[in-house]
PDB file of C-alpha atoms in Angstrom:
ATOM      1  CA  MET A   1      93.566  80.129 102.776  1.00 44.00           C
ATOM      2  CA  PRO A   2      93.985  83.923 103.145  1.00 44.00           C
ATOM      3  CA  ALA A   3      94.050  85.869  99.834  1.00 51.00           C
ATOM      4  CA  LEU A   4      97.295  86.403  98.486  1.00 58.00           C
ATOM      5  CA  GLN A   5      97.887  90.179  98.948  1.00 68.00           C
ATOM      6  CA  ASP A   6     101.207  90.834  96.740  1.00 87.00           C
ATOM      7  CA  PRO A   7     101.383  89.724  93.349  1.00 89.00           C
ATOM      8  CA  ARG A   8     104.785  88.782  93.708  1.00 94.00           C
ATOM      9  CA  ASP A   9     103.744  85.694  95.940  1.00 95.00           C
ATOM     10  CA  ARG A  10     102.350  83.759  92.990  1.00 94.00           C
ATOM     11  CA  LEU A  11     105.648  82.972  91.586  1.00 96.00           C
ATOM     12  CA  ILE A  12     107.823  80.628  93.494  1.00 97.00           C
ATOM     13  CA  VAL A  13     111.181  80.659  91.912  1.00 97.00           C
ATOM     14  CA  ALA A  14     112.955  76.986  92.330  1.00 97.00           C
ATOM     15  CA  LEU A  15     116.516  77.575  93.534  1.00 97.00           C
ATOM     16  CA  ASP A  16     117.689  73.988  91.919  1.00 93.00           C
ATOM     17  CA  LEU A  17     121.024  74.854  92.196  1.00 95.00           C
ATOM     18  CA  ALA A  18     124.335  73.084  93.466  1.00 93.00           C
ATOM     19  CA  ASP A  19     124.994  75.097  96.549  1.00 96.00           C
ATOM     20  CA  VAL A  20     123.938  77.784  98.956  1.00 97.00           C
ATOM     21  CA  ALA A  21     126.650  80.349  97.370  1.00 97.00           C
ATOM     22  CA  ALA A  22     124.890  80.033  93.872  1.00 97.00           C
ATOM     23  CA  ALA A  23     121.501  80.422  95.731  1.00 97.00           C
ATOM     24  CA  GLU A  24     122.514  83.458  97.501  1.00 97.00           C
ATOM     25  CA  ALA A  25     124.023  85.256  94.571  1.00 97.00           C
ATOM     26  CA  LEU A  26     120.513  84.302  92.417  1.00 98.00           C
ATOM     27  CA  VAL A  27     118.359  85.866  95.322  1.00 98.00           C
ATOM     28  CA  GLU A  28     120.599  88.912  95.390  1.00 97.00           C
ATOM     29  CA  ARG A  29     120.085  89.169  91.361  1.00 97.00           C
ATOM     30  CA  ILE A  30     116.681  88.544  91.346  1.00 98.00           C
ATOM     31  CA  GLY A  31     116.164  91.339  94.236  1.00 97.00           C
ATOM     32  CA  ASP A  32     112.693  92.561  94.781  1.00 97.00           C
ATOM     33  CA  ALA A  33     111.072  91.094  91.789  1.00 97.00           C
ATOM     34  CA  ALA A  34     110.484  87.834  93.800  1.00 97.00           C
ATOM     35  CA  THR A  35     109.193  87.096  97.230  1.00 97.00           C
ATOM     36  CA  PHE A  36     108.860  83.243  97.226  1.00 98.00           C
ATOM     37  CA  TYR A  37     111.705  80.744  96.902  1.00 98.00           C
ATOM     38  CA  LYS A  38     111.643  76.661  96.580  1.00 98.00           C
ATOM     39  CA  ILE A  39     114.294  74.500  97.831  1.00 97.00           C
ATOM     40  CA  GLY A  40     114.510  71.209  96.685  1.00 95.00           C
ATOM     41  CA  TYR A  41     116.601  67.830  97.146  1.00 93.00           C
ATOM     42  CA  ARG A  42     120.121  69.114  95.211  1.00 95.00           C
ATOM     43  CA  LEU A  43     120.280  72.218  97.232  1.00 96.00           C
ATOM     44  CA  GLY A  44     118.587  70.985 100.502  1.00 95.00           C
ATOM     45  CA  TYR A  45     121.069  68.502 101.046  1.00 94.00           C
ATOM     46  CA  ALA A  46     123.743  71.182 100.417  1.00 95.00           C
ATOM     47  CA  GLY A  47     123.083  73.463 103.280  1.00 95.00           C
ATOM     48  CA  GLY A  48     119.605  74.543 101.853  1.00 95.00           C
ATOM     49  CA  LEU A  49     117.647  74.054 104.919  1.00 95.00           C
ATOM     50  CA  GLU A  50     119.654  76.489 106.789  1.00 95.00           C
ATOM     51  CA  PHE A  51     119.435  78.747 103.916  1.00 96.00           C
ATOM     52  CA  ALA A  52     115.837  78.535 103.957  1.00 96.00           C
ATOM     53  CA  ALA A  53     115.852  79.586 107.383  1.00 95.00           C
ATOM     54  CA  ARG A  54     117.771  82.641 106.676  1.00 96.00           C
ATOM     55  CA  LEU A  55     115.677  83.686 103.755  1.00 97.00           C
ATOM     56  CA  ALA A  56     112.684  83.229 106.333  1.00 95.00           C
ATOM     57  CA  ARG A  57     114.223  85.531 108.880  1.00 95.00           C
ATOM     58  CA  ARG A  58     114.919  88.346 105.929  1.00 95.00           C
ATOM     59  CA  GLY A  59     110.951  88.130 105.503  1.00 95.00           C
ATOM     60  CA  LEU A  60     110.878  86.086 102.172  1.00 97.00           C
ATOM     61  CA  LYS A  61     108.654  82.948 101.882  1.00 97.00           C
ATOM     62  CA  THR A  62     110.137  79.501 101.370  1.00 97.00           C
ATOM     63  CA  PHE A  63     108.998  76.068 100.116  1.00 98.00           C
ATOM     64  CA  LEU A  64     110.473  73.007 100.988  1.00 98.00           C
ATOM     65  CA  ASP A  65     110.186  70.883  98.268  1.00 97.00           C
ATOM     66  CA  LEU A  66     110.926  67.477  99.862  1.00 97.00           C
ATOM     67  CA  LYS A  67     108.380  65.197  98.871  1.00 97.00           C
ATOM     68  CA  LEU A  68     108.479  63.168 102.045  1.00 97.00           C
ATOM     69  CA  HIS A  69     106.776  59.621 102.094  1.00 97.00           C
ATOM     70  CA  ASP A  70     107.416  57.000 104.845  1.00 97.00           C
ATOM     71  CA  ILE A  71     105.925  55.112 107.636  1.00 97.00           C
ATOM     72  CA  GLY A  72     103.608  57.345 109.573  1.00 97.00           C
ATOM     73  CA  ASN A  73     105.372  58.131 112.791  1.00 98.00           C
ATOM     74  CA  THR A  74     108.925  58.766 110.665  1.00 98.00           C
ATOM     75  CA  VAL A  75     106.905  61.366 108.555  1.00 98.00           C
ATOM     76  CA  GLU A  76     105.351  62.868 111.553  1.00 98.00           C
ATOM     77  CA  GLU A  77     108.664  63.668 113.404  1.00 98.00           C
ATOM     78  CA  GLY A  78     110.344  64.860 110.250  1.00 97.00           C
ATOM     79  CA  VAL A  79     107.693  67.278 109.483  1.00 98.00           C
ATOM     80  CA  ARG A  80     107.918  68.229 113.255  1.00 97.00           C
ATOM     81  CA  SER A  81     111.622  69.122 112.871  1.00 96.00           C
ATOM     82  CA  LEU A  82     111.269  70.909 109.585  1.00 96.00           C
ATOM     83  CA  ALA A  83     108.587  73.023 111.037  1.00 95.00           C
ATOM     84  CA  GLY A  84     111.309  74.918 112.951  1.00 90.00           C
ATOM     85  CA  HIS A  85     112.782  76.328 109.957  1.00 91.00           C
ATOM     86  CA  GLY A  86     110.096  79.006 109.428  1.00 94.00           C
ATOM     87  CA  ALA A  87     109.086  77.611 105.984  1.00 96.00           C
ATOM     88  CA  THR A  88     105.647  78.460 104.540  1.00 97.00           C
ATOM     89  CA  TYR A  89     105.083  75.088 102.684  1.00 98.00           C
ATOM     90  CA  LEU A  90     106.452  71.356 102.650  1.00 98.00           C
ATOM     91  CA  THR A  91     105.653  68.898 100.177  1.00 98.00           C
ATOM     92  CA  VAL A  92     104.787  65.056 100.952  1.00 98.00           C
ATOM     93  CA  HIS A  93     103.711  62.618  98.383  1.00 97.00           C
ATOM     94  CA  ALA A  94      99.731  62.089  98.216  1.00 96.00           C
ATOM     95  CA  TYR A  95      99.305  58.796  99.921  1.00 95.00           C
ATOM     96  CA  PRO A  96      96.493  58.867 102.791  1.00 96.00           C
ATOM     97  CA  GLN A  97      98.695  57.635 105.800  1.00 97.00           C
ATOM     98  CA  THR A  98     101.664  60.103 104.687  1.00 98.00           C
ATOM     99  CA  MET A  99      99.316  62.980 104.342  1.00 98.00           C
ATOM    100  CA  ARG A 100      97.524  62.600 107.806  1.00 98.00           C
ATOM    101  CA  ALA A 101     101.119  62.043 109.653  1.00 98.00           C
ATOM    102  CA  ALA A 102     102.510  65.183 108.209  1.00 98.00           C
ATOM    103  CA  LEU A 103      99.494  67.343 109.124  1.00 98.00           C
ATOM    104  CA  ARG A 104     100.226  65.650 112.850  1.00 98.00           C
ATOM    105  CA  GLY A 105     103.669  66.969 112.536  1.00 98.00           C
ATOM    106  CA  ALA A 106     102.939  70.120 111.118  1.00 97.00           C
ATOM    107  CA  ALA A 107      99.937  70.878 113.821  1.00 96.00           C
ATOM    108  CA  GLY A 108     100.669  74.300 115.945  1.00 94.00           C
ATOM    109  CA  SER A 109     102.940  75.779 113.460  1.00 95.00           C
ATOM    110  CA  GLY A 110     102.594  77.718 110.933  1.00 92.00           C
ATOM    111  CA  LEU A 111     103.564  75.156 108.166  1.00 97.00           C
ATOM    112  CA  LYS A 112     101.207  74.233 105.412  1.00 98.00           C
ATOM    113  CA  ILE A 113     101.598  70.765 103.912  1.00 98.00           C
ATOM    114  CA  LEU A 114     101.030  70.480  99.872  1.00 98.00           C
ATOM    115  CA  ALA A 115     100.627  66.707  98.436  1.00 98.00           C
ATOM    116  CA  VAL A 116     101.947  65.996  95.530  1.00 95.00           C
ATOM    117  CA  THR A 117      99.730  64.038  93.318  1.00 92.00           C
ATOM    118  CA  VAL A 118     101.629  62.722  90.079  1.00 87.00           C
ATOM    119  CA  LEU A 119     105.181  64.229  88.980  1.00 84.00           C
ATOM    120  CA  THR A 120     104.769  66.768  86.220  1.00 75.00           C
ATOM    121  CA  SER A 121     107.453  64.733  84.302  1.00 81.00           C
ATOM    122  CA  TYR A 122     105.143  61.739  83.985  1.00 84.00           C
ATOM    123  CA  ASP A 123     102.985  60.978  81.237  1.00 84.00           C
ATOM    124  CA  GLU A 124     100.690  57.804  80.596  1.00 88.00           C
ATOM    125  CA  SER A 125     103.402  55.529  79.700  1.00 92.00           C
ATOM    126  CA  ASP A 126     105.481  56.627  82.518  1.00 89.00           C
ATOM    127  CA  ALA A 127     102.510  55.775  85.081  1.00 86.00           C
ATOM    128  CA  ARG A 128     102.247  52.343  83.227  1.00 91.00           C
ATOM    129  CA  GLU A 129     105.777  51.569  83.811  1.00 92.00           C
ATOM    130  CA  ALA A 130     105.501  52.459  87.410  1.00 88.00           C
ATOM    131  CA  GLY A 131     102.871  49.972  87.916  1.00 89.00           C
ATOM    132  CA  TYR A 132      99.651  52.634  88.009  1.00 87.00           C
ATOM    133  CA  ALA A 133      96.642  50.950  86.469  1.00 89.00           C
ATOM    134  CA  LEU A 134      94.434  54.225  86.488  1.00 89.00           C
ATOM    135  CA  PRO A 135      95.240  57.066  83.678  1.00 90.00           C
ATOM    136  CA  VAL A 136      96.839  60.077  84.928  1.00 88.00           C
ATOM    137  CA  PRO A 137      93.893  62.341  85.375  1.00 88.00           C
ATOM    138  CA  GLU A 138      91.993  59.636  87.236  1.00 91.00           C
ATOM    139  CA  LEU A 139      95.259  59.196  89.363  1.00 91.00           C
ATOM    140  CA  VAL A 140      95.558  62.739  90.068  1.00 91.00           C
ATOM    141  CA  ALA A 141      91.719  63.226  90.809  1.00 92.00           C
ATOM    142  CA  LEU A 142      91.874  60.027  93.265  1.00 93.00           C
ATOM    143  CA  ARG A 143      94.768  61.620  95.373  1.00 94.00           C
ATOM    144  CA  ALA A 144      93.258  64.948  95.273  1.00 95.00           C
ATOM    145  CA  ARG A 145      90.250  63.838  96.940  1.00 96.00           C
ATOM    146  CA  GLN A 146      91.988  62.007  99.366  1.00 97.00           C
ATOM    147  CA  ALA A 147      94.019  64.860 100.377  1.00 97.00           C
ATOM    148  CA  ALA A 148      90.601  66.934 100.743  1.00 96.00           C
ATOM    149  CA  GLU A 149      89.550  64.278 102.913  1.00 96.00           C
ATOM    150  CA  ALA A 150      92.669  64.415 104.983  1.00 97.00           C
ATOM    151  CA  GLY A 151      92.564  68.064 105.668  1.00 97.00           C
ATOM    152  CA  ILE A 152      95.386  68.923 103.592  1.00 97.00           C
ATOM    153  CA  ASP A 153      96.364  72.556 102.746  1.00 97.00           C
ATOM    154  CA  GLY A 154      96.760  72.411  99.331  1.00 97.00           C
ATOM    155  CA  ILE A 155      97.748  70.428  96.081  1.00 97.00           C
ATOM    156  CA  VAL A 156     100.832  70.074  93.890  1.00 94.00           C
ATOM    157  CA  CYS A 157      99.704  69.112  90.236  1.00 89.00           C
ATOM    158  CA  SER A 158     100.429  69.898  86.689  1.00 83.00           C
ATOM    159  CA  ALA A 159      98.625  72.900  85.364  1.00 83.00           C
ATOM    160  CA  VAL A 160      96.518  71.006  82.884  1.00 82.00           C
ATOM    161  CA  GLU A 161      94.642  69.257  85.725  1.00 86.00           C
ATOM    162  CA  ALA A 162      94.255  72.268  87.900  1.00 89.00           C
ATOM    163  CA  ILE A 163      90.592  72.593  86.921  1.00 89.00           C
ATOM    164  CA  SER A 164      89.913  68.908  87.736  1.00 90.00           C
ATOM    165  CA  VAL A 165      91.862  69.222  91.203  1.00 93.00           C
ATOM    166  CA  ARG A 166      89.894  72.246  91.967  1.00 94.00           C
ATOM    167  CA  ARG A 167      86.439  70.169  91.525  1.00 92.00           C
ATOM    168  CA  GLU A 168      87.661  67.674  94.213  1.00 94.00           C
ATOM    169  CA  ILE A 169      89.401  70.068  96.726  1.00 95.00           C
ATOM    170  CA  GLY A 170      86.970  73.084  96.704  1.00 94.00           C
ATOM    171  CA  PRO A 171      87.747  76.633  96.510  1.00 92.00           C
ATOM    172  CA  ASP A 172      89.642  76.885  99.996  1.00 93.00           C
ATOM    173  CA  ARG A 173      92.668  74.955  99.376  1.00 96.00           C
ATOM    174  CA  LEU A 174      95.855  75.782  97.637  1.00 97.00           C
ATOM    175  CA  ILE A 175      96.621  74.736  94.120  1.00 96.00           C
ATOM    176  CA  VAL A 176     100.493  74.858  93.296  1.00 95.00           C
ATOM    177  CA  THR A 177     101.875  74.121  89.845  1.00 90.00           C
ATOM    178  CA  PRO A 178     105.250  73.366  88.748  1.00 86.00           C
ATOM    179  CA  GLY A 179     106.151  72.750  84.798  1.00 75.00           C
ATOM    180  CA  ILE A 180     105.337  76.285  83.993  1.00 80.00           C
ATOM    181  CA  ARG A 181     106.777  77.577  81.263  1.00 70.00           C
ATOM    182  CA  PRO A 182     106.840  81.179  79.607  1.00 70.00           C
ATOM    183  CA  ALA A 183     105.975  81.074  75.690  1.00 57.00           C
ATOM    184  CA  GLY A 184     108.717  80.022  73.779  1.00 51.00           C
ATOM    185  CA  ALA A 185     110.865  78.581  76.529  1.00 53.00           C
ATOM    186  CA  ASP A 186     112.584  75.229  76.406  1.00 54.00           C
ATOM    187  CA  LEU A 187     110.285  72.392  78.286  1.00 47.00           C
ATOM    188  CA  GLY A 188     113.550  70.515  79.677  1.00 53.00           C
ATOM    189  CA  ASP A 189     111.869  67.173  81.164  1.00 48.00           C
ATOM    190  CA  GLN A 190     108.395  68.472  81.760  1.00 47.00           C
ATOM    191  CA  LYS A 191     105.817  66.909  79.881  1.00 48.00           C
ATOM    192  CA  ARG A 192     102.392  68.862  81.124  1.00 48.00           C
ATOM    193  CA  VAL A 193     102.911  72.376  81.070  1.00 61.00           C
ATOM    194  CA  MET A 194     101.280  75.807  80.785  1.00 77.00           C
ATOM    195  CA  THR A 195     102.397  79.386  80.250  1.00 84.00           C
ATOM    196  CA  PRO A 196     102.121  81.539  83.438  1.00 85.00           C
ATOM    197  CA  GLY A 197      98.844  83.113  81.982  1.00 84.00           C
ATOM    198  CA  GLU A 198      97.021  80.307  81.431  1.00 85.00           C
ATOM    199  CA  ALA A 199      98.097  78.924  84.904  1.00 84.00           C
ATOM    200  CA  ARG A 200      96.624  82.126  86.678  1.00 83.00           C
ATOM    201  CA  ALA A 201      93.522  81.824  84.138  1.00 83.00           C
ATOM    202  CA  ALA A 202      92.834  78.294  85.366  1.00 83.00           C
ATOM    203  CA  GLY A 203      92.679  79.349  88.947  1.00 86.00           C
ATOM    204  CA  ILE A 204      96.287  78.202  90.059  1.00 91.00           C
ATOM    205  CA  ASP A 205      97.469  79.883  93.194  1.00 94.00           C
ATOM    206  CA  HIS A 206     101.290  79.525  92.972  1.00 95.00           C
ATOM    207  CA  VAL A 207     103.285  78.896  89.905  1.00 93.00           C
ATOM    208  CA  VAL A 208     106.876  77.072  90.327  1.00 93.00           C
ATOM    209  CA  VAL A 209     109.439  78.284  87.576  1.00 93.00           C
ATOM    210  CA  GLY A 210     113.051  77.110  88.070  1.00 92.00           C
ATOM    211  CA  ARG A 211     115.276  76.540  84.649  1.00 89.00           C
ATOM    212  CA  PRO A 212     113.681  79.779  82.667  1.00 91.00           C
ATOM    213  CA  ILE A 213     114.549  82.309  85.511  1.00 95.00           C
ATOM    214  CA  THR A 214     117.716  80.452  87.035  1.00 93.00           C
ATOM    215  CA  GLY A 215     119.433  80.125  83.498  1.00 92.00           C
ATOM    216  CA  ALA A 216     118.619  83.366  82.113  1.00 94.00           C
ATOM    217  CA  ALA A 217     120.981  86.239  81.306  1.00 95.00           C
ATOM    218  CA  ASP A 218     118.500  88.430  83.432  1.00 97.00           C
ATOM    219  CA  PRO A 219     116.709  86.447  85.960  1.00 97.00           C
ATOM    220  CA  ARG A 220     115.335  89.715  87.234  1.00 97.00           C
ATOM    221  CA  ALA A 221     113.425  90.486  84.277  1.00 96.00           C
ATOM    222  CA  VAL A 222     112.258  87.250  83.610  1.00 94.00           C
ATOM    223  CA  ALA A 223     110.797  87.060  87.231  1.00 96.00           C
ATOM    224  CA  GLN A 224     109.192  90.447  86.534  1.00 95.00           C
ATOM    225  CA  ALA A 225     107.882  89.253  83.288  1.00 93.00           C
ATOM    226  CA  ILE A 226     106.376  86.116  84.705  1.00 93.00           C
ATOM    227  CA  VAL A 227     104.506  88.403  87.812  1.00 93.00           C
ATOM    228  CA  ALA A 228     103.131  90.643  85.088  1.00 92.00           C
ATOM    229  CA  GLU A 229     101.658  87.994  83.053  1.00 88.00           C
ATOM    230  CA  MET A 230      99.998  86.401  85.956  1.00 86.00           C
ATOM    231  CA  ALA A 231      98.814  89.992  86.888  1.00 82.00           C
TER     232      ALA A 231
END
């Protein structure tokens, strides 16, 4: 992966908002304090895909966090369609067949595929309830190893697993972590978290931050503080 030249690129602001108008307003408030934005289900299903394309045309980076998982042909063709939106990253779940199909769909485009190992809202009891026999750290390591074998571009995982994931995927693939909270911030539904500074020290390439920025009285100032902490 190429080195990140702009320190602002390490922060991905999660636009988990109800509509495009709210997202547009937030992007304007943040201004040049951020360069990278995540669009997930909530906004994506409310016009967010076209909004992502508009951001890309403005020179901003976008991350489509859609966590695709389906039969191989469906994933491959879906990724091929999404590759036309100018996004930088797209997520799929870290199942081998799904990852291989996504890479086929992205071939020839600039879209990078990130694999989600275990959701950061999961702890051991959640994993057991979902039927997984492996402890969360072992499940994350297994999926990271399978992702590397598939040739995936990067991994989405909890910050607390970043060091073990790096061992599995090597130095040349990306690690992107949600569940990042500035010191003193409300954890919300996240259970495996780090501060931005701790995340950078762990060798994480990008942190994804939503509510601490989107819910702030001054989102621009919070974004600037996170970038500064990571630097």
